[in-house]
Amino acid sequence: DFKNARIFFVNGTREEADADVATTIWADWDVYESWRLRPEPGSETLSEVLMSGGDGDKGIGIRHYKSPFAFLTPETYVACRQVLPIGGEQVVIKQARTTFPPDGSPNYNIPRDCAPVRLLSECAELLPLSPRARFDYRFAVQSQCYKNVTGIDWTKYQS
């Protein structure tokens, strides 16, 4: 739903983005909110994805190296059905931390009733800011993005 879509951007210096210590935020006129991960109660590997004011969590950005395509990190994001206090059942995005048991094979820790998703970046113009905005775009990192995510030819990425 493009009417309700948010335009996110990686916030930091190029060096911070390359070192995976930048943050990801969205801005709208004179408000901004940061992408944050909060450990889900009772889980050692699952985090809730939140948008909140203030500084975002470092390390949330667009992977643009060591991969043939760009996506939001840290991996793995999952889409889960969850009943919320307001709005009833919704699909919510969470982050499942990959662990490595002694045998070295990855355990993606994807909960039952959730599906892994890869969040891809689509190019967009940043929205104009209010003259009263307490921030600006000088630290918006130019990140790799796609003109039309729905039109990606995935055969180019098969090995």
C-alpha positions as protocol buffer text, in pm:
chain_id: "A"
residue {
  index: 1
  type: ASP
  ca { x: 0 y: 0 z: 0 }
}
residue {
  index: 2
  type: PHE
  ca { x: 199 y: 297 z: -128 }
}
residue {
  index: 3
  type: LYS
  ca { x: -22 y: 550 z: 55 }
}
residue {
  index: 4
  type: ASN
  ca { x: 97 y: 411 z: 388 }
}
residue {
  index: 5
  type: ALA
  ca { x: 453 y: 330 z: 283 }
}
residue {
  index: 6
  type: ARG
  ca { x: 751 y: 475 z: 467 }
}
residue {
  index: 7
  type: ILE
  ca { x: 1075 y: 590 z: 306 }
}
residue {
  index: 8
  type: PHE
  ca { x: 1366 y: 457 z: 510 }
}
residue {
  index: 9
  type: PHE
  ca { x: 1728 y: 558 z: 474 }
}
residue {
  index: 10
  type: VAL
  ca { x: 2060 y: 454 z: 621 }
}
residue {
  index: 11
  type: ASN
  ca { x: 2182 y: 728 z: 854 }
}
residue {
  index: 12
  type: GLY
  ca { x: 2553 y: 771 z: 922 }
}
residue {
  index: 13
  type: THR
  ca { x: 2879 y: 819 z: 738 }
}
residue {
  index: 14
  type: ARG
  ca { x: 2995 y: 596 z: 452 }
}
residue {
  index: 15
  type: GLU
  ca { x: 3257 y: 453 z: 692 }
}
residue {
  index: 16
  type: GLU
  ca { x: 2987 y: 370 z: 949 }
}
residue {
  index: 17
  type: ALA
  ca { x: 2773 y: 204 z: 682 }
}
residue {
  index: 18
  type: ASP
  ca { x: 3070 y: 0 z: 556 }
}
residue {
  index: 19
  type: ALA
  ca { x: 3151 y: -109 z: 913 }
}
residue {
  index: 20
  type: ASP
  ca { x: 2785 y: -204 z: 980 }
}
residue {
  index: 21
  type: VAL
  ca { x: 2746 y: 54 z: 1259 }
}
residue {
  index: 22
  type: ALA
  ca { x: 2509 y: 300 z: 1086 }
}
residue {
  index: 23
  type: THR
  ca { x: 2139 y: 318 z: 1175 }
}
residue {
  index: 24
  type: THR
  ca { x: 1820 y: 309 z: 967 }
}
residue {
  index: 25
  type: ILE
  ca { x: 1546 y: 568 z: 1011 }
}
residue {
  index: 26
  type: TRP
  ca { x: 1245 y: 713 z: 832 }
}
residue {
  index: 27
  type: ALA
  ca { x: 1154 y: 1078 z: 824 }
}
residue {
  index: 28
  type: ASP
  ca { x: 831 y: 1258 z: 746 }
}
residue {
  index: 29
  type: TRP
  ca { x: 818 y: 1640 z: 742 }
}
residue {
  index: 30
  type: ASP
  ca { x: 941 y: 1716 z: 1096 }
}
residue {
  index: 31
  type: VAL
  ca { x: 933 y: 1374 z: 1262 }
}
residue {
  index: 32
  type: TYR
  ca { x: 1173 y: 1084 z: 1238 }
}
residue {
  index: 33
  type: GLU
  ca { x: 1171 y: 739 z: 1388 }
}
residue {
  index: 34
  type: SER
  ca { x: 1445 y: 481 z: 1414 }
}
residue {
  index: 35
  type: TRP
  ca { x: 1443 y: 111 z: 1329 }
}
residue {
  index: 36
  type: ARG
  ca { x: 1514 y: -79 z: 1651 }
}
residue {
  index: 37
  type: LEU
  ca { x: 1532 y: -439 z: 1764 }
}
residue {
  index: 38
  type: ARG
  ca { x: 1408 y: -533 z: 2111 }
}
residue {
  index: 39
  type: PRO
  ca { x: 1463 y: -888 z: 2241 }
}
residue {
  index: 40
  type: GLU
  ca { x: 1132 y: -1069 z: 2261 }
}
residue {
  index: 41
  type: PRO
  ca { x: 1054 y: -1182 z: 2617 }
}
residue {
  index: 42
  type: GLY
  ca { x: 1125 y: -1551 z: 2664 }
}
residue {
  index: 43
  type: SER
  ca { x: 1344 y: -1588 z: 2354 }
}
residue {
  index: 44
  type: GLU
  ca { x: 1722 y: -1588 z: 2322 }
}
residue {
  index: 45
  type: THR
  ca { x: 1719 y: -1541 z: 1945 }
}
residue {
  index: 46
  type: LEU
  ca { x: 1403 y: -1351 z: 1845 }
}
residue {
  index: 47
  type: SER
  ca { x: 1364 y: -971 z: 1848 }
}
residue {
  index: 48
  type: GLU
  ca { x: 1066 y: -747 z: 1786 }
}
residue {
  index: 49
  type: VAL
  ca { x: 1113 y: -480 z: 1519 }
}
residue {
  index: 50
  type: LEU
  ca { x: 1009 y: -138 z: 1646 }
}
residue {
  index: 51
  type: MET
  ca { x: 996 y: 216 z: 1513 }
}
residue {
  index: 52
  type: SER
  ca { x: 1065 y: 470 z: 1784 }
}
residue {
  index: 53
  type: GLY
  ca { x: 1209 y: 816 z: 1836 }
}
residue {
  index: 54
  type: GLY
  ca { x: 1572 y: 867 z: 1925 }
}
residue {
  index: 55
  type: ASP
  ca { x: 1881 y: 691 z: 1804 }
}
residue {
  index: 56
  type: GLY
  ca { x: 1829 y: 367 z: 1616 }
}
residue {
  index: 57
  type: ASP
  ca { x: 2016 y: 45 z: 1679 }
}
residue {
  index: 58
  type: LYS
  ca { x: 2357 y: 37 z: 1516 }
}
residue {
  index: 59
  type: GLY
  ca { x: 2417 y: -228 z: 1253 }
}
residue {
  index: 60
  type: ILE
  ca { x: 2079 y: -205 z: 1083 }
}
residue {
  index: 61
  type: GLY
  ca { x: 2149 y: -110 z: 724 }
}
residue {
  index: 62
  type: ILE
  ca { x: 2167 y: -220 z: 362 }
}
residue {
  index: 63
  type: ARG
  ca { x: 2405 y: -505 z: 287 }
}
residue {
  index: 64
  type: HIS
  ca { x: 2594 y: -393 z: -19 }
}
residue {
  index: 65
  type: TYR
  ca { x: 2905 y: -608 z: -8 }
}
residue {
  index: 66
  type: LYS
  ca { x: 2968 y: -984 z: 9 }
}
residue {
  index: 67
  type: SER
  ca { x: 2635 y: -1034 z: -169 }
}
residue {
  index: 68
  type: PRO
  ca { x: 2514 y: -1007 z: -529 }
}
residue {
  index: 69
  type: PHE
  ca { x: 2212 y: -802 z: -417 }
}
residue {
  index: 70
  type: ALA
  ca { x: 2122 y: -547 z: -149 }
}
residue {
  index: 71
  type: PHE
  ca { x: 1897 y: -621 z: 149 }
}
residue {
  index: 72
  type: LEU
  ca { x: 1830 y: -501 z: 504 }
}
residue {
  index: 73
  type: THR
  ca { x: 2054 y: -646 z: 773 }
}
residue {
  index: 74
  type: PRO
  ca { x: 2096 y: -806 z: 1018 }
}
residue {
  index: 75
  type: GLU
  ca { x: 1954 y: -1128 z: 878 }
}
residue {
  index: 76
  type: THR
  ca { x: 1715 y: -1310 z: 917 }
}
residue {
  index: 77
  type: TYR
  ca { x: 1390 y: -1114 z: 919 }
}
residue {
  index: 78
  type: VAL
  ca { x: 1071 y: -1316 z: 954 }
}
residue {
  index: 79
  type: ALA
  ca { x: 703 y: -1238 z: 892 }
}
residue {
  index: 80
  type: CYS
  ca { x: 481 y: -1375 z: 1170 }
}
residue {
  index: 81
  type: ARG
  ca { x: 108 y: -1379 z: 1232 }
}
residue {
  index: 82
  type: GLN
  ca { x: 38 y: -1223 z: 1569 }
}
residue {
  index: 83
  type: VAL
  ca { x: -274 y: -1102 z: 1747 }
}
residue {
  index: 84
  type: LEU
  ca { x: -219 y: -741 z: 1855 }
}
residue {
  index: 85
  type: PRO
  ca { x: -414 y: -557 z: 2127 }
}
residue {
  index: 86
  type: ILE
  ca { x: -532 y: -308 z: 1864 }
}
residue {
  index: 87
  type: GLY
  ca { x: -614 y: -433 z: 1516 }
}
residue {
  index: 88
  type: GLY
  ca { x: -645 y: -804 z: 1588 }
}
residue {
  index: 89
  type: GLU
  ca { x: -439 y: -1052 z: 1388 }
}
residue {
  index: 90
  type: GLN
  ca { x: -163 y: -888 z: 1183 }
}
residue {
  index: 91
  type: VAL
  ca { x: 153 y: -992 z: 1004 }
}
residue {
  index: 92
  type: VAL
  ca { x: 445 y: -844 z: 1197 }
}
residue {
  index: 93
  type: ILE
  ca { x: 814 y: -835 z: 1112 }
}
residue {
  index: 94
  type: LYS
  ca { x: 1064 y: -976 z: 1361 }
}
residue {
  index: 95
  type: GLN
  ca { x: 1433 y: -1056 z: 1347 }
}
residue {
  index: 96
  type: ALA
  ca { x: 1563 y: -1407 z: 1416 }
}
residue {
  index: 97
  type: ARG
  ca { x: 1931 y: -1422 z: 1512 }
}
residue {
  index: 98
  type: THR
  ca { x: 2128 y: -1699 z: 1343 }
}
residue {
  index: 99
  type: THR
  ca { x: 2329 y: -1918 z: 1580 }
}
residue {
  index: 100
  type: PHE
  ca { x: 2604 y: -2166 z: 1506 }
}
residue {
  index: 101
  type: PRO
  ca { x: 2604 y: -2493 z: 1705 }
}
residue {
  index: 102
  type: PRO
  ca { x: 2935 y: -2680 z: 1759 }
}
residue {
  index: 103
  type: ASP
  ca { x: 2901 y: -2857 z: 1422 }
}
residue {
  index: 104
  type: GLY
  ca { x: 2924 y: -2514 z: 1254 }
}
residue {
  index: 105
  type: SER
  ca { x: 2603 y: -2541 z: 1052 }
}
residue {
  index: 106
  type: PRO
  ca { x: 2377 y: -2235 z: 1082 }
}
residue {
  index: 107
  type: ASN
  ca { x: 2055 y: -2250 z: 1282 }
}
residue {
  index: 108
  type: TYR
  ca { x: 1832 y: -1972 z: 1151 }
}
residue {
  index: 109
  type: ASN
  ca { x: 1594 y: -1998 z: 1450 }
}
residue {
  index: 110
  type: ILE
  ca { x: 1279 y: -1929 z: 1248 }
}
residue {
  index: 111
  type: PRO
  ca { x: 978 y: -1969 z: 1478 }
}
residue {
  index: 112
  type: ARG
  ca { x: 681 y: -2186 z: 1390 }
}
residue {
  index: 113
  type: ASP
  ca { x: 409 y: -1981 z: 1217 }
}
residue {
  index: 114
  type: CYS
  ca { x: 672 y: -1743 z: 1075 }
}
residue {
  index: 115
  type: ALA
  ca { x: 828 y: -1728 z: 730 }
}
residue {
  index: 116
  type: PRO
  ca { x: 1173 y: -1591 z: 642 }
}
residue {
  index: 117
  type: VAL
  ca { x: 1166 y: -1270 z: 439 }
}
residue {
  index: 118
  type: ARG
  ca { x: 1440 y: -1062 z: 284 }
}
residue {
  index: 119
  type: LEU
  ca { x: 1370 y: -689 z: 297 }
}
residue {
  index: 120
  type: LEU
  ca { x: 1494 y: -528 z: -25 }
}
residue {
  index: 121
  type: SER
  ca { x: 1559 y: -159 z: -79 }
}
residue {
  index: 122
  type: GLU
  ca { x: 1363 y: 23 z: -348 }
}
residue {
  index: 123
  type: CYS
  ca { x: 1492 y: 361 z: -468 }
}
residue {
  index: 124
  type: ALA
  ca { x: 1288 y: 664 z: -361 }
}
residue {
  index: 125
  type: GLU
  ca { x: 1329 y: 1037 z: -322 }
}
residue {
  index: 126
  type: LEU
  ca { x: 1360 y: 1153 z: 38 }
}
residue {
  index: 127
  type: LEU
  ca { x: 1059 y: 1354 z: 151 }
}
residue {
  index: 128
  type: PRO
  ca { x: 1091 y: 1730 z: 206 }
}
residue {
  index: 129
  type: LEU
  ca { x: 1153 y: 1834 z: 565 }
}
residue {
  index: 130
  type: SER
  ca { x: 982 y: 2104 z: 765 }
}
residue {
  index: 131
  type: PRO
  ca { x: 1184 y: 2421 z: 831 }
}
residue {
  index: 132
  type: ARG
  ca { x: 1134 y: 2331 z: 1200 }
}
residue {
  index: 133
  type: ALA
  ca { x: 1276 y: 1980 z: 1163 }
}
residue {
  index: 134
  type: ARG
  ca { x: 1547 y: 1906 z: 1420 }
}
residue {
  index: 135
  type: PHE
  ca { x: 1742 y: 1692 z: 1175 }
}
residue {
  index: 136
  type: ASP
  ca { x: 1850 y: 1693 z: 812 }
}
residue {
  index: 137
  type: TYR
  ca { x: 1966 y: 1451 z: 545 }
}
residue {
  index: 138
  type: ARG
  ca { x: 2339 y: 1530 z: 548 }
}
residue {
  index: 139
  type: PHE
  ca { x: 2413 y: 1184 z: 691 }
}
residue {
  index: 140
  type: ALA
  ca { x: 2179 y: 992 z: 460 }
}
residue {
  index: 141
  type: VAL
  ca { x: 2408 y: 729 z: 309 }
}
residue {
  index: 142
  type: GLN
  ca { x: 2373 y: 663 z: -64 }
}
residue {
  index: 143
  type: SER
  ca { x: 2279 y: 293 z: -54 }
}
residue {
  index: 144
  type: GLN
  ca { x: 2232 y: 39 z: -327 }
}
residue {
  index: 145
  type: CYS
  ca { x: 1866 y: 11 z: -423 }
}
residue {
  index: 146
  type: TYR
  ca { x: 1637 y: -121 z: -696 }
}
residue {
  index: 147
  type: LYS
  ca { x: 1418 y: 90 z: -924 }
}
residue {
  index: 148
  type: ASN
  ca { x: 1132 y: -160 z: -898 }
}
residue {
  index: 149
  type: VAL
  ca { x: 1162 y: -442 z: -645 }
}
residue {
  index: 150
  type: THR
  ca { x: 859 y: -625 z: -786 }
}
residue {
  index: 151
  type: GLY
  ca { x: 1023 y: -629 z: -1130 }
}
residue {
  index: 152
  type: ILE
  ca { x: 1354 y: -791 z: -1027 }
}
residue {
  index: 153
  type: ASP
  ca { x: 1464 y: -1068 z: -1263 }
}
residue {
  index: 154
  type: TRP
  ca { x: 1570 y: -1328 z: -1006 }
}
residue {
  index: 155
  type: THR
  ca { x: 1726 y: -1550 z: -1273 }
}
residue {
  index: 156
  type: LYS
  ca { x: 2022 y: -1307 z: -1271 }
}
residue {
  index: 157
  type: TYR
  ca { x: 2097 y: -1407 z: -910 }
}
residue {
  index: 158
  type: GLN
  ca { x: 2078 y: -1786 z: -939 }
}
residue {
  index: 159
  type: SER
  ca { x: 2405 y: -1970 z: -897 }
}
